[in-house]
mmCIF file with all atom_site columns, C-alpha atoms in Angstrom:
data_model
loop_
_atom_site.group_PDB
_atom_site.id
_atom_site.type_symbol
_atom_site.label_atom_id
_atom_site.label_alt_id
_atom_site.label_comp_id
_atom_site.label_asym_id
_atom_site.label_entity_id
_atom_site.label_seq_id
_atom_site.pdbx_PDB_ins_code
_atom_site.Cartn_x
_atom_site.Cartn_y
_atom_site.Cartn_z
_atom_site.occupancy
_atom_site.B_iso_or_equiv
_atom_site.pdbx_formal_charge
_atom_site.auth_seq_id
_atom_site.auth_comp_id
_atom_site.auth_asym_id
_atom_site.auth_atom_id
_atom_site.pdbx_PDB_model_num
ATOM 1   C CA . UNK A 1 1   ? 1.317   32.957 4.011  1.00 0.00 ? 1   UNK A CA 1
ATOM 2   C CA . UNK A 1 2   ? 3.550   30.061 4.773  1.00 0.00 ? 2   UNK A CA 1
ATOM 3   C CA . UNK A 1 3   ? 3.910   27.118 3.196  1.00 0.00 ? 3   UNK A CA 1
ATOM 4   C CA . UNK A 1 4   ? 1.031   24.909 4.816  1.00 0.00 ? 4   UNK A CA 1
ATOM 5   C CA . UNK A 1 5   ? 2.639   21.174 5.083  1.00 0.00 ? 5   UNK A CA 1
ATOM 6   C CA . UNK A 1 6   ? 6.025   22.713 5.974  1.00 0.00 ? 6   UNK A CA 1
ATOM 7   C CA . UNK A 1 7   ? 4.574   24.488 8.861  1.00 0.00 ? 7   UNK A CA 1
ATOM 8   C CA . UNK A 1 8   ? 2.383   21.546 10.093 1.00 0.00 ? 8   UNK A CA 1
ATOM 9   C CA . UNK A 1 9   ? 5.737   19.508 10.432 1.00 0.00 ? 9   UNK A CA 1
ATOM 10  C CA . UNK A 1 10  ? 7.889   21.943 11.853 1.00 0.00 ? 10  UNK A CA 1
ATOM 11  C CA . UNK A 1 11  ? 5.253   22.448 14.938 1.00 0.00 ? 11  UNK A CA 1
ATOM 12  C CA . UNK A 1 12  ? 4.879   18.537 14.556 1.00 0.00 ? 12  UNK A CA 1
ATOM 13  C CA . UNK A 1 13  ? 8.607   17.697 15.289 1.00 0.00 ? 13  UNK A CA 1
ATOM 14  C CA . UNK A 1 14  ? 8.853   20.984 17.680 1.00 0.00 ? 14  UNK A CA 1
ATOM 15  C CA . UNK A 1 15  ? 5.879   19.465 19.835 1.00 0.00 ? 15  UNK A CA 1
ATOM 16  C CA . UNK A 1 16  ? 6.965   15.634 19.548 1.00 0.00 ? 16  UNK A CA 1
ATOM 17  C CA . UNK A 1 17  ? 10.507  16.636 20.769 1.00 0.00 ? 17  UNK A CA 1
ATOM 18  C CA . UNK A 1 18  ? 9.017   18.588 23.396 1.00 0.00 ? 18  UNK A CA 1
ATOM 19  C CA . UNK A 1 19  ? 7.088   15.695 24.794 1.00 0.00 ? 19  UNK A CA 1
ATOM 20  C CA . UNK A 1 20  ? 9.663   13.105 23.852 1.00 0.00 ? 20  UNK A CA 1
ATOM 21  C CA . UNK A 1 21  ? 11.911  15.288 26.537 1.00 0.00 ? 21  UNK A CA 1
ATOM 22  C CA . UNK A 1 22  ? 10.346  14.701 29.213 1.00 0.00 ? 22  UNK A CA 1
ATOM 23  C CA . UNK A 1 23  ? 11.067  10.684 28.869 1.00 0.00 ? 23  UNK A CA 1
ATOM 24  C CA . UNK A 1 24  ? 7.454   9.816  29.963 1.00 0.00 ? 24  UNK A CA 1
ATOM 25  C CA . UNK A 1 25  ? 7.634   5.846  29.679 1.00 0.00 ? 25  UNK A CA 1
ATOM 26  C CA . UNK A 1 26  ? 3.806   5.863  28.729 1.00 0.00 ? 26  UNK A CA 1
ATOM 27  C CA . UNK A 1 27  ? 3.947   8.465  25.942 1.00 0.00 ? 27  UNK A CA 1
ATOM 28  C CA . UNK A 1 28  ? 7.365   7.110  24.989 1.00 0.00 ? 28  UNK A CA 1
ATOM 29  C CA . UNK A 1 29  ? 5.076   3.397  24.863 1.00 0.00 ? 29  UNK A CA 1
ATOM 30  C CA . UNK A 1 30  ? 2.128   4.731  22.636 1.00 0.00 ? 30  UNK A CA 1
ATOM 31  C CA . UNK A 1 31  ? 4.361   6.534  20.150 1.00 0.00 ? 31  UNK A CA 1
ATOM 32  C CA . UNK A 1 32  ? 6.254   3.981  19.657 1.00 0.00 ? 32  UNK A CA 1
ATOM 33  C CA . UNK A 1 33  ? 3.115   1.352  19.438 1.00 0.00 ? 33  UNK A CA 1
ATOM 34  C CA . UNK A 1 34  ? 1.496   4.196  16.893 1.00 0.00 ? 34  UNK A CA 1
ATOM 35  C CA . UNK A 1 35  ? 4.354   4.084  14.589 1.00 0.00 ? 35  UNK A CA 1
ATOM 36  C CA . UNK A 1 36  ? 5.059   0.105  14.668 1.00 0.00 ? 36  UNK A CA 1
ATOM 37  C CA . UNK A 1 37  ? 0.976   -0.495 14.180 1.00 0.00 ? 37  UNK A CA 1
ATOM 38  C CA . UNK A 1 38  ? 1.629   1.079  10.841 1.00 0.00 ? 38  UNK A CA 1
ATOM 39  C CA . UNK A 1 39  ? 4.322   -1.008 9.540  1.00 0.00 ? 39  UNK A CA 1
ATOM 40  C CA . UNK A 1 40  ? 3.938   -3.655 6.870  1.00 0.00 ? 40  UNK A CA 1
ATOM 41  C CA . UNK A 1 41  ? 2.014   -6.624 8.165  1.00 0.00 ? 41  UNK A CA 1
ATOM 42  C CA . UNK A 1 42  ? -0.865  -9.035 7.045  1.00 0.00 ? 42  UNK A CA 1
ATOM 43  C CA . UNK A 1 43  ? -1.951  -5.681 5.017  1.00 0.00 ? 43  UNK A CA 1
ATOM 44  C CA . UNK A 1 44  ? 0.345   -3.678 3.424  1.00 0.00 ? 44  UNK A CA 1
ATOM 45  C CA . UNK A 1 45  ? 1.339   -0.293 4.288  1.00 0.00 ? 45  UNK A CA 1
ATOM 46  C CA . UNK A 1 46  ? -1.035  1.801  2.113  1.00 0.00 ? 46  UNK A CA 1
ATOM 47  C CA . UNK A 1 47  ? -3.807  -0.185 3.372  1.00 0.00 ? 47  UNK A CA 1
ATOM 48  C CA . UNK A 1 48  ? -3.149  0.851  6.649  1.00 0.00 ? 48  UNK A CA 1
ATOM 49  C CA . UNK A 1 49  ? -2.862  4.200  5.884  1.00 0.00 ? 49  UNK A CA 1
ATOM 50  C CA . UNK A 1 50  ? -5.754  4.630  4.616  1.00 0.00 ? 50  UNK A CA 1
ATOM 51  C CA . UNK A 1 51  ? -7.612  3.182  7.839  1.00 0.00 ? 51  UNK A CA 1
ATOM 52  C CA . UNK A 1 52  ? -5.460  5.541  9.330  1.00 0.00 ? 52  UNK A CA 1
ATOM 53  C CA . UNK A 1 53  ? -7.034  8.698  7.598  1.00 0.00 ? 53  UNK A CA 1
ATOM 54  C CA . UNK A 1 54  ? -10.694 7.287  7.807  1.00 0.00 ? 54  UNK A CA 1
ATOM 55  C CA . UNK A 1 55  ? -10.546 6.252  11.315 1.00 0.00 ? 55  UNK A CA 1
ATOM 56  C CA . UNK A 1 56  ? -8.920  10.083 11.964 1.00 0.00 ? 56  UNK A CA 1
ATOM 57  C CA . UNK A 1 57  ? -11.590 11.695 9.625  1.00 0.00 ? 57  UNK A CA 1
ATOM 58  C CA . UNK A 1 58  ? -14.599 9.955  11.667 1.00 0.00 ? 58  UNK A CA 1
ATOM 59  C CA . UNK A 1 59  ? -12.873 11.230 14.488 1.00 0.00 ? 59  UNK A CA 1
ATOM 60  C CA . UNK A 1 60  ? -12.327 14.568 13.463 1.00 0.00 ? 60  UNK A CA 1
ATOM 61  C CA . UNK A 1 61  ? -8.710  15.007 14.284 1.00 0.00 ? 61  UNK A CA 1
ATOM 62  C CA . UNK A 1 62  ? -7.293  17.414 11.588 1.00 0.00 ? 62  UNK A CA 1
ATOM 63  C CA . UNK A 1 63  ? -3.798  16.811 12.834 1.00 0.00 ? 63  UNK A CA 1
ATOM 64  C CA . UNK A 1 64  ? -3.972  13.123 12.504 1.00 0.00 ? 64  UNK A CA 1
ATOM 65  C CA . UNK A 1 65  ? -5.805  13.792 8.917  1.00 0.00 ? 65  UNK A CA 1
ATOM 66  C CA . UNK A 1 66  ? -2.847  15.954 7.855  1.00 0.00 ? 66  UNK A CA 1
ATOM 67  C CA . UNK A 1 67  ? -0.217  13.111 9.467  1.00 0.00 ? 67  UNK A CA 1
ATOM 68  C CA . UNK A 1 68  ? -1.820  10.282 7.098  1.00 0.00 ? 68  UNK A CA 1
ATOM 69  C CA . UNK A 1 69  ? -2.592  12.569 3.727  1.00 0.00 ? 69  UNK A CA 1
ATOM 70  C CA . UNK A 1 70  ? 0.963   13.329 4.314  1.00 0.00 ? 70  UNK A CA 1
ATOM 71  C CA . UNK A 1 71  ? 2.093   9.646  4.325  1.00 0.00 ? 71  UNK A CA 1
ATOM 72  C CA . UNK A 1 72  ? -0.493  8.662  1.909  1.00 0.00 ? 72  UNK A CA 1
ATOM 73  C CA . UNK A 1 73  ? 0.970   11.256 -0.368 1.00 0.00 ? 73  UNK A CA 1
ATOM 74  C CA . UNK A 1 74  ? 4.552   10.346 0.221  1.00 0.00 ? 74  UNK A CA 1
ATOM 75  C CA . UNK A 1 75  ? 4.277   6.615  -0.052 1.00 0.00 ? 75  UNK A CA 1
ATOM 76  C CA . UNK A 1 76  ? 2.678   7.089  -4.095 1.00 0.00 ? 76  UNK A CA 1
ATOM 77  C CA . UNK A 1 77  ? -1.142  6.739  -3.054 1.00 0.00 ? 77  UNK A CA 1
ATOM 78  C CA . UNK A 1 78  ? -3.112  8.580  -5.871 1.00 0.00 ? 78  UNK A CA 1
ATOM 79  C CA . UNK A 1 79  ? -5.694  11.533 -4.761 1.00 0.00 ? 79  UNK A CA 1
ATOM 80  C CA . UNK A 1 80  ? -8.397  9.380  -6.407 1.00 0.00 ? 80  UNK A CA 1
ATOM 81  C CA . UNK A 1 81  ? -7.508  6.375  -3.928 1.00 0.00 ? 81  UNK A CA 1
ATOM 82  C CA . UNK A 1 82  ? -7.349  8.862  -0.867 1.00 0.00 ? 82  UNK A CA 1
ATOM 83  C CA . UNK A 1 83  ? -10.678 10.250 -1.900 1.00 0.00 ? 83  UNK A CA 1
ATOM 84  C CA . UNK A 1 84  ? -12.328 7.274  -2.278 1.00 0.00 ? 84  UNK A CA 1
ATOM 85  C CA . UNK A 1 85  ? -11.261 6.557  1.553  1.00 0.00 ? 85  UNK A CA 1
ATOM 86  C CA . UNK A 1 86  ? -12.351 10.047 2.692  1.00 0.00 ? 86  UNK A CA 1
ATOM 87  C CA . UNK A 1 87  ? -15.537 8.783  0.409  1.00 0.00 ? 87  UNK A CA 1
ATOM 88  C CA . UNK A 1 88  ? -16.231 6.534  2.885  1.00 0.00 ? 88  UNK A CA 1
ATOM 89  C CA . UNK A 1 89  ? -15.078 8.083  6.578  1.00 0.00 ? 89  UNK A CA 1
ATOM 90  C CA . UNK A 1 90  ? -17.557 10.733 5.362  1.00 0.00 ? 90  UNK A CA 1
ATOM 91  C CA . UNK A 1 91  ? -20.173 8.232  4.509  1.00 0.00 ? 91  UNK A CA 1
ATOM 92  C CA . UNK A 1 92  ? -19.554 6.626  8.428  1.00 0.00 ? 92  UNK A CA 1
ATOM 93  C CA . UNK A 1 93  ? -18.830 9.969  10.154 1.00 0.00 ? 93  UNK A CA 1
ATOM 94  C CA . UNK A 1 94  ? -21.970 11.630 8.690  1.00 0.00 ? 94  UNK A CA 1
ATOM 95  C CA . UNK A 1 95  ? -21.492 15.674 7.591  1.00 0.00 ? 95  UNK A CA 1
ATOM 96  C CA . UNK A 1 96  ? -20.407 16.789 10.687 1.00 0.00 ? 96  UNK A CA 1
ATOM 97  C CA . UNK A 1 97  ? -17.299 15.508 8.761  1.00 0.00 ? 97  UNK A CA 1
ATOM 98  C CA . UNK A 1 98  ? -17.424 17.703 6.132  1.00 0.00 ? 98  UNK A CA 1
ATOM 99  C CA . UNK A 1 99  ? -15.267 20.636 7.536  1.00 0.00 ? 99  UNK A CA 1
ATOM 100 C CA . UNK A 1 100 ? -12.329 18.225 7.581  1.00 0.00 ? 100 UNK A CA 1
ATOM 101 C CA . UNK A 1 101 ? -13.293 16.925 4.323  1.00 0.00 ? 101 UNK A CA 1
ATOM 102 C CA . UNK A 1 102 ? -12.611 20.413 3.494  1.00 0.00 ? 102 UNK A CA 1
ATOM 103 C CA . UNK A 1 103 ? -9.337  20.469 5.133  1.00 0.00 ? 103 UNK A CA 1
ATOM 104 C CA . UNK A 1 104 ? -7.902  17.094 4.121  1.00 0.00 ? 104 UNK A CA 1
ATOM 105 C CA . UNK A 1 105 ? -8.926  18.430 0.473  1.00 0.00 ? 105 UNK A CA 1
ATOM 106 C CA . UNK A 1 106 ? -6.579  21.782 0.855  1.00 0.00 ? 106 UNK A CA 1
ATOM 107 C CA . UNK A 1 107 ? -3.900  20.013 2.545  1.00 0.00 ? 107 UNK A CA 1
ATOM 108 C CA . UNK A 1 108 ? -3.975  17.484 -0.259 1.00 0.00 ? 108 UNK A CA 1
ATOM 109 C CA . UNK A 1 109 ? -3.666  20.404 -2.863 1.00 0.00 ? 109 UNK A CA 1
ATOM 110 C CA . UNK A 1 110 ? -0.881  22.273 -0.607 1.00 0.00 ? 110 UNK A CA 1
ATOM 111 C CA . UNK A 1 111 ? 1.309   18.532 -0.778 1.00 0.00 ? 111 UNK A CA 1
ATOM 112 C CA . UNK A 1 112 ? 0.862   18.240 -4.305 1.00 0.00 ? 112 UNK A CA 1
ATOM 113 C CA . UNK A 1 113 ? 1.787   21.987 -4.662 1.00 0.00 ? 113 UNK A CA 1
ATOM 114 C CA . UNK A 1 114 ? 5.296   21.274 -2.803 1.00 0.00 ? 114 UNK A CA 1
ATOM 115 C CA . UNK A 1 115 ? 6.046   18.941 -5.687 1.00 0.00 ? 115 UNK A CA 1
#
């Protein structure tokens, strides 16, 4: 089986490059606003990271749950800090969440298995 957060970033970048090719002004436009909308601000970057992963948890996007655990991960968040965020997209998105509870829990477990 392959490594889990190594293949989610190598179909990541494949895709994004793919897409990024085609020099689509729009797409070019939203990427760009997506990764300047999480830069330090009037809240800090963890902060918005976090909204990040609850907003994509109530929305059920495992790929944008994967993107932010990965971030919150990398930037020194601790699991109990993440969980207590997943805590409350579950609490919003109800348990037709919990499947990507499930996920964002394995994927968690899979970054902290790289290190």
């Amino acid at each position: 089986m392959s490594n889990p957060v190594e293949a989610f970033n190598a179909y990541r970048s494949k895709m994004n490059d793919k897409i990024l090719a085609d020099n689509n002004k729009v797409i070019k436009r939203i990427f760009n606003l997506d990764t300047n909308a999480y830069a330090k601000g009037a809240l800090d970057v963890k902060t918005k990271e976090l909204l990040g992963l609850v907003a994509s948890t109530v929305l059920r996007c495992d790929d944008c749950i994967k993107y932010h655990m990965e971030t919150c991960y990398n930037i020194g968040l601790k699991k109990e800090e993440v969980v207590e965020a997943l805590s409350i997209a579950t609490l919003v998105g109800g348990t037709i969440v919990i499947p990507h509870l499930r996920k964002a829990y394995e994927f968690w477990d899979a970054l902290e298995a790289n290190n």
